[in-house]
Coordinates of C-alpha atoms in Angstrom, one line a residue:
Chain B
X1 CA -13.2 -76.7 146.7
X2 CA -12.4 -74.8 143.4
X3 CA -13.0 -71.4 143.0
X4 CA -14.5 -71.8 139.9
X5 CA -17.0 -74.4 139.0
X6 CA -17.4 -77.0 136.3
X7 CA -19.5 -80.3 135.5
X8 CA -17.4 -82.8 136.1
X9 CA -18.3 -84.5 133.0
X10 CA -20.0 -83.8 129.8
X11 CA -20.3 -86.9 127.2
X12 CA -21.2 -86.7 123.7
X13 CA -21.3 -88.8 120.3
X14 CA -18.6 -88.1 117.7
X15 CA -19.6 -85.1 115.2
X16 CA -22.4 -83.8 118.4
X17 CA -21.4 -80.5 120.3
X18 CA -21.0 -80.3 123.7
X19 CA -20.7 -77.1 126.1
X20 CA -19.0 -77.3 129.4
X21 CA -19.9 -74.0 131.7
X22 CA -17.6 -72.5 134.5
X23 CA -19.2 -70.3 136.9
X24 CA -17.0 -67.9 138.5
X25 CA -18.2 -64.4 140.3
X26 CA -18.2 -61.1 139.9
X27 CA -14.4 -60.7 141.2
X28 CA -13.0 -62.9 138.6
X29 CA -15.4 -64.4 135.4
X30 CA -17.4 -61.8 135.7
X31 CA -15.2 -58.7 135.9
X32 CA -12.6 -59.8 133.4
X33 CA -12.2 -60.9 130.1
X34 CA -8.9 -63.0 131.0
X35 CA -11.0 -66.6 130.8
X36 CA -9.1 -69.3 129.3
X37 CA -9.3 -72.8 128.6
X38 CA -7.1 -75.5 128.8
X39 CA -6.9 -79.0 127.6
X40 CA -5.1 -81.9 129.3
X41 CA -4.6 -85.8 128.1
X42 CA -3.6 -88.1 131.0
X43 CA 0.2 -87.8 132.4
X44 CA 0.5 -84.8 130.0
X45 CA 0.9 -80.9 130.7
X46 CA -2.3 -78.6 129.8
X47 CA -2.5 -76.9 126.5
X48 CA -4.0 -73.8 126.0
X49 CA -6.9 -74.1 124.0
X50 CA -9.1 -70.4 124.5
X51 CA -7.8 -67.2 125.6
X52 CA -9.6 -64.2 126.8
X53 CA -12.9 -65.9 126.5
X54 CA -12.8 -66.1 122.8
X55 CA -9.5 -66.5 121.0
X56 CA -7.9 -69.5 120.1
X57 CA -3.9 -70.1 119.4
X58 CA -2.4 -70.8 116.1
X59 CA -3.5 -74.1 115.9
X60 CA -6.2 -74.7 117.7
X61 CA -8.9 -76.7 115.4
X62 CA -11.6 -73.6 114.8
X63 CA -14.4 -76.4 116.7
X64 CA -13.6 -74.8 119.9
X65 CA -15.3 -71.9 120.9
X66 CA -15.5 -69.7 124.0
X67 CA -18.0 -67.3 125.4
X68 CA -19.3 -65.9 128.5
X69 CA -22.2 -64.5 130.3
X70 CA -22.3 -62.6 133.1
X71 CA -20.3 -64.6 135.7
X72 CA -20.3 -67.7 133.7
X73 CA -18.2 -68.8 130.7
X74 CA -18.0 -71.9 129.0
X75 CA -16.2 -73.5 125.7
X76 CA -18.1 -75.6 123.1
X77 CA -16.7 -78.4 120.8
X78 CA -18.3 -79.2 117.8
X79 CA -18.2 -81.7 115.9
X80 CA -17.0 -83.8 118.3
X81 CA -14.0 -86.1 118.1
X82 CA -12.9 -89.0 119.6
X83 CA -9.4 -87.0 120.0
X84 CA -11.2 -84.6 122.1
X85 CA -11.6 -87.1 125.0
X86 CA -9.7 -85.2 127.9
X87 CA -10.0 -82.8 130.6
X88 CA -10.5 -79.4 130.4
X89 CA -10.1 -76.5 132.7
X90 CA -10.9 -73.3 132.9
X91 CA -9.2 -70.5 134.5
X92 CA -10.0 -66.9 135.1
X93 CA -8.0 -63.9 136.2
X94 CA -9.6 -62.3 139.4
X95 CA -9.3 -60.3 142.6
X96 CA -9.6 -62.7 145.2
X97 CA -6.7 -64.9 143.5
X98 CA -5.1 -63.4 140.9
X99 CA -5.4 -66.8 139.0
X100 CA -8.1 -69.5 139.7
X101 CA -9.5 -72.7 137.8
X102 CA -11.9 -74.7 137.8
X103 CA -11.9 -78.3 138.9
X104 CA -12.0 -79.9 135.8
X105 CA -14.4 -81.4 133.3
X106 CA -14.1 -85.4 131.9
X107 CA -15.2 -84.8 128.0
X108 CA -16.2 -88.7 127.2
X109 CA -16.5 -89.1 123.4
X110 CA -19.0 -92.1 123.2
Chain J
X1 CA 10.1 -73.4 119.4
X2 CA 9.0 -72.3 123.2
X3 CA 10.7 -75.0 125.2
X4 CA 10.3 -75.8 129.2
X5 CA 11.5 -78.2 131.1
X6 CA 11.2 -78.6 134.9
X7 CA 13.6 -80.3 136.9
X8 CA 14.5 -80.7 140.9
X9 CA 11.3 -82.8 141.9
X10 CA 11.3 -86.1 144.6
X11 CA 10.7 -87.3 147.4
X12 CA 11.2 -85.2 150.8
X13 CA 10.0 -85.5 154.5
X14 CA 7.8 -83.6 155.7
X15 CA 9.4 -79.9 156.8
X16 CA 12.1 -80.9 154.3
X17 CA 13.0 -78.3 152.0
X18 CA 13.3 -78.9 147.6
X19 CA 14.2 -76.6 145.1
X20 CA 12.3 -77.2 141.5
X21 CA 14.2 -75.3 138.2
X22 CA 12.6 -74.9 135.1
X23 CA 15.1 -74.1 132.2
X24 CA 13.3 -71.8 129.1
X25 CA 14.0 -71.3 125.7
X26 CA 12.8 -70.5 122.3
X27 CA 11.6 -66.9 123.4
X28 CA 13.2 -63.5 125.3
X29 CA 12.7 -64.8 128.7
X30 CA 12.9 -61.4 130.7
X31 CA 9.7 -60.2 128.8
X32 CA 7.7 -62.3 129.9
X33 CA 5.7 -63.4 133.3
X34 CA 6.1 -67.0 134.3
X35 CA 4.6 -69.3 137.0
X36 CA 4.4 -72.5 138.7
X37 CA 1.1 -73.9 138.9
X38 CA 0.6 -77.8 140.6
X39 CA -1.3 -80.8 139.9
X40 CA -2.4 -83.2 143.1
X41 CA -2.6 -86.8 142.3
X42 CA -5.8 -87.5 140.5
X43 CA -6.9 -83.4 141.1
X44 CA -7.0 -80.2 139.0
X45 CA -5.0 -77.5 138.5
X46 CA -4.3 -75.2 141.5
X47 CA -1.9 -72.0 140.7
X48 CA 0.9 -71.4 143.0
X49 CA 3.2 -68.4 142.4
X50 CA 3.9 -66.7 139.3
X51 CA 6.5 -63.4 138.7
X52 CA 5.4 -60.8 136.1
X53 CA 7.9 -59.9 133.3
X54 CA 11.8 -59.4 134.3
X55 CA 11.1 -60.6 138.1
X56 CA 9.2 -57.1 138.9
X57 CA 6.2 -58.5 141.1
X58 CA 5.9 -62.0 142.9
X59 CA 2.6 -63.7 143.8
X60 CA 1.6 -66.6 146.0
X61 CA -1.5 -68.6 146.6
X62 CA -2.3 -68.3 150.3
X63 CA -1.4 -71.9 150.7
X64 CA 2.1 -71.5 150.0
X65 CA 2.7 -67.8 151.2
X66 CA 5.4 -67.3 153.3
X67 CA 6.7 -70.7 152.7
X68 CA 7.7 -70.6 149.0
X69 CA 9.8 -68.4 147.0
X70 CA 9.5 -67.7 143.2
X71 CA 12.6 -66.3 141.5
X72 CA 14.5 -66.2 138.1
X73 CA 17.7 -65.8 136.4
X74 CA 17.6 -64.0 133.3
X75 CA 21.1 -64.5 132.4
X76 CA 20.3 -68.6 132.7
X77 CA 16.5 -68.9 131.6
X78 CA 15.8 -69.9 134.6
X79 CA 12.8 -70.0 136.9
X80 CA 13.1 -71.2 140.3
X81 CA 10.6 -72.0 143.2
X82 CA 12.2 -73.0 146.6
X83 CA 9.6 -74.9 148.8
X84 CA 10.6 -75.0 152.7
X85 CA 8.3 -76.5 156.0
X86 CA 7.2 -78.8 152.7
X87 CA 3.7 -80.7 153.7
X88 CA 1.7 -83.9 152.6
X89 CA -0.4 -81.5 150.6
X90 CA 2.0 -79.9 148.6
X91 CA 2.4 -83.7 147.4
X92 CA 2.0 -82.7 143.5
X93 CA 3.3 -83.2 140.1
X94 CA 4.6 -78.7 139.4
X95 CA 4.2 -77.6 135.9
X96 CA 6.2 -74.4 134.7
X97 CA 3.9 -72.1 132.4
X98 CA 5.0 -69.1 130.4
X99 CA 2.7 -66.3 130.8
X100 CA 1.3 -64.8 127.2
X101 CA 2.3 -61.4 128.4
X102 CA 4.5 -59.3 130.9
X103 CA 1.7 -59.8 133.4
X104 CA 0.2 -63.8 133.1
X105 CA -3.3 -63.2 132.2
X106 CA -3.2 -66.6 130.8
X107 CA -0.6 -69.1 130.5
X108 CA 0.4 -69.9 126.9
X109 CA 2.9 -73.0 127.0
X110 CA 3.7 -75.9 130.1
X111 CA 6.3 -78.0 130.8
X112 CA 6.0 -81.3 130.9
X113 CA 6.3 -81.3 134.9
X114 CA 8.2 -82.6 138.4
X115 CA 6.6 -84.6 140.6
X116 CA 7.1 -83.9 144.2
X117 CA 6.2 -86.0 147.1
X118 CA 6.1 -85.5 150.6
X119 CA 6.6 -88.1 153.1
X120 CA 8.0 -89.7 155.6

């Protein structure tokens, strides 16, 4: 079981928005703002797509977007594209585990 | 251009030792924290050890403490993570990642990744 946790799979129609939450606690979401997201096709290394909860890399399309409440963060594409089809997972600093992620969300572009 | 490139993966039995590499370039390596983070078949992401910043702190998952050992060689780029009393479950493709800072908050760029598998 993950230490954080995420739907495992949101869908939506090209040019929708879609939000995909991961719940942490206290010790690591909540207590921290060292949330990041990351991005992963099939066979391919994860690519960093949100850093502390809001920020994205040079080069990130400016449709991604992080935030967080309380012990819950999540990341929001919109404008959906059929390139966004992939997993994302998020991963928090925290106490317990210096790093944990979630188990992963399957972003279907219908 | 931050480069990574993992190396030392296969197949081993199990309580069978492996040691993975992972060459860096493209930035000053000693500055920054890196880790090792793996991938089961068909699962997420689960962190494994990572090293702050010119090889001052190590850290382990409790999964792997005691039985894995992170390291680095400055003068080489080179991170390191020798595996011993190897098990089925460590059966996992290991990504390299570059923390963003001297202490790996977040991880800012991955290798592409080694695949180890355990079995006999």
């Amino acid at each position: 079981q993950s230490a954080l946790t995420q739907p495992a799979s949101v869908s939506g129609s090209p040019g929708q928005s879609i939000t995909i939450s991961c719940t942490g606690t206290s010790s690591d979401v909540g207590g921290y703002n060292y949330v990041s997201w990351y991005q992963q096709y099939p066979g391919k290394a994860p690519k960093l797509m949100i850093f502390e909860v809001t920020n994205r890399p040079s080069g990130v399309p400016d449709r991604f977007s992080g935030s967080k409440s309380g012990n819950t963060a999540s990341l929001t594409i919109s404008g959906l594209q059929v390139e966004d089809e992939a997993d994302y997972y998020c991963s928090s600093y925290g106490t317990t585990s210096p790093w944990v992620f979630g188990g992963g969300t399957k972003v279907a572009v219908l | 251009e931050v480069q990574l490139l993992e190396s030392g993966g296969g197949l081993v039995q199990p309580g069978g030792s492996l040691r993975l590499s992972c060459v860096a370039s493209g930035f000053t390596f000693s500055n920054y924290a890196m880790s090792w983070v793996r991938q089961a078949p068909g699962k997420g992401l689960e962190w494994v050890s990572a090293l702050t910043g010119s090889g001052g702190t190590a850290y382990y998952a409790d999964s792997v403490k005691g039985r894995f050992t992170i390291s680095r060689d400055t003068s080489k780029t080179t991170l390191s993570l020798q595996m011993n009393s190897l098990r089925a479950e460590d059966t996992a493709v290991y990504y390299c990642a570059k923390g963003a800072h001297y202490f790996p908050y977040y991880f800012d760029y991955w290798g592409p990744g080694t695949l180890v598998t355990v079995s006999s």
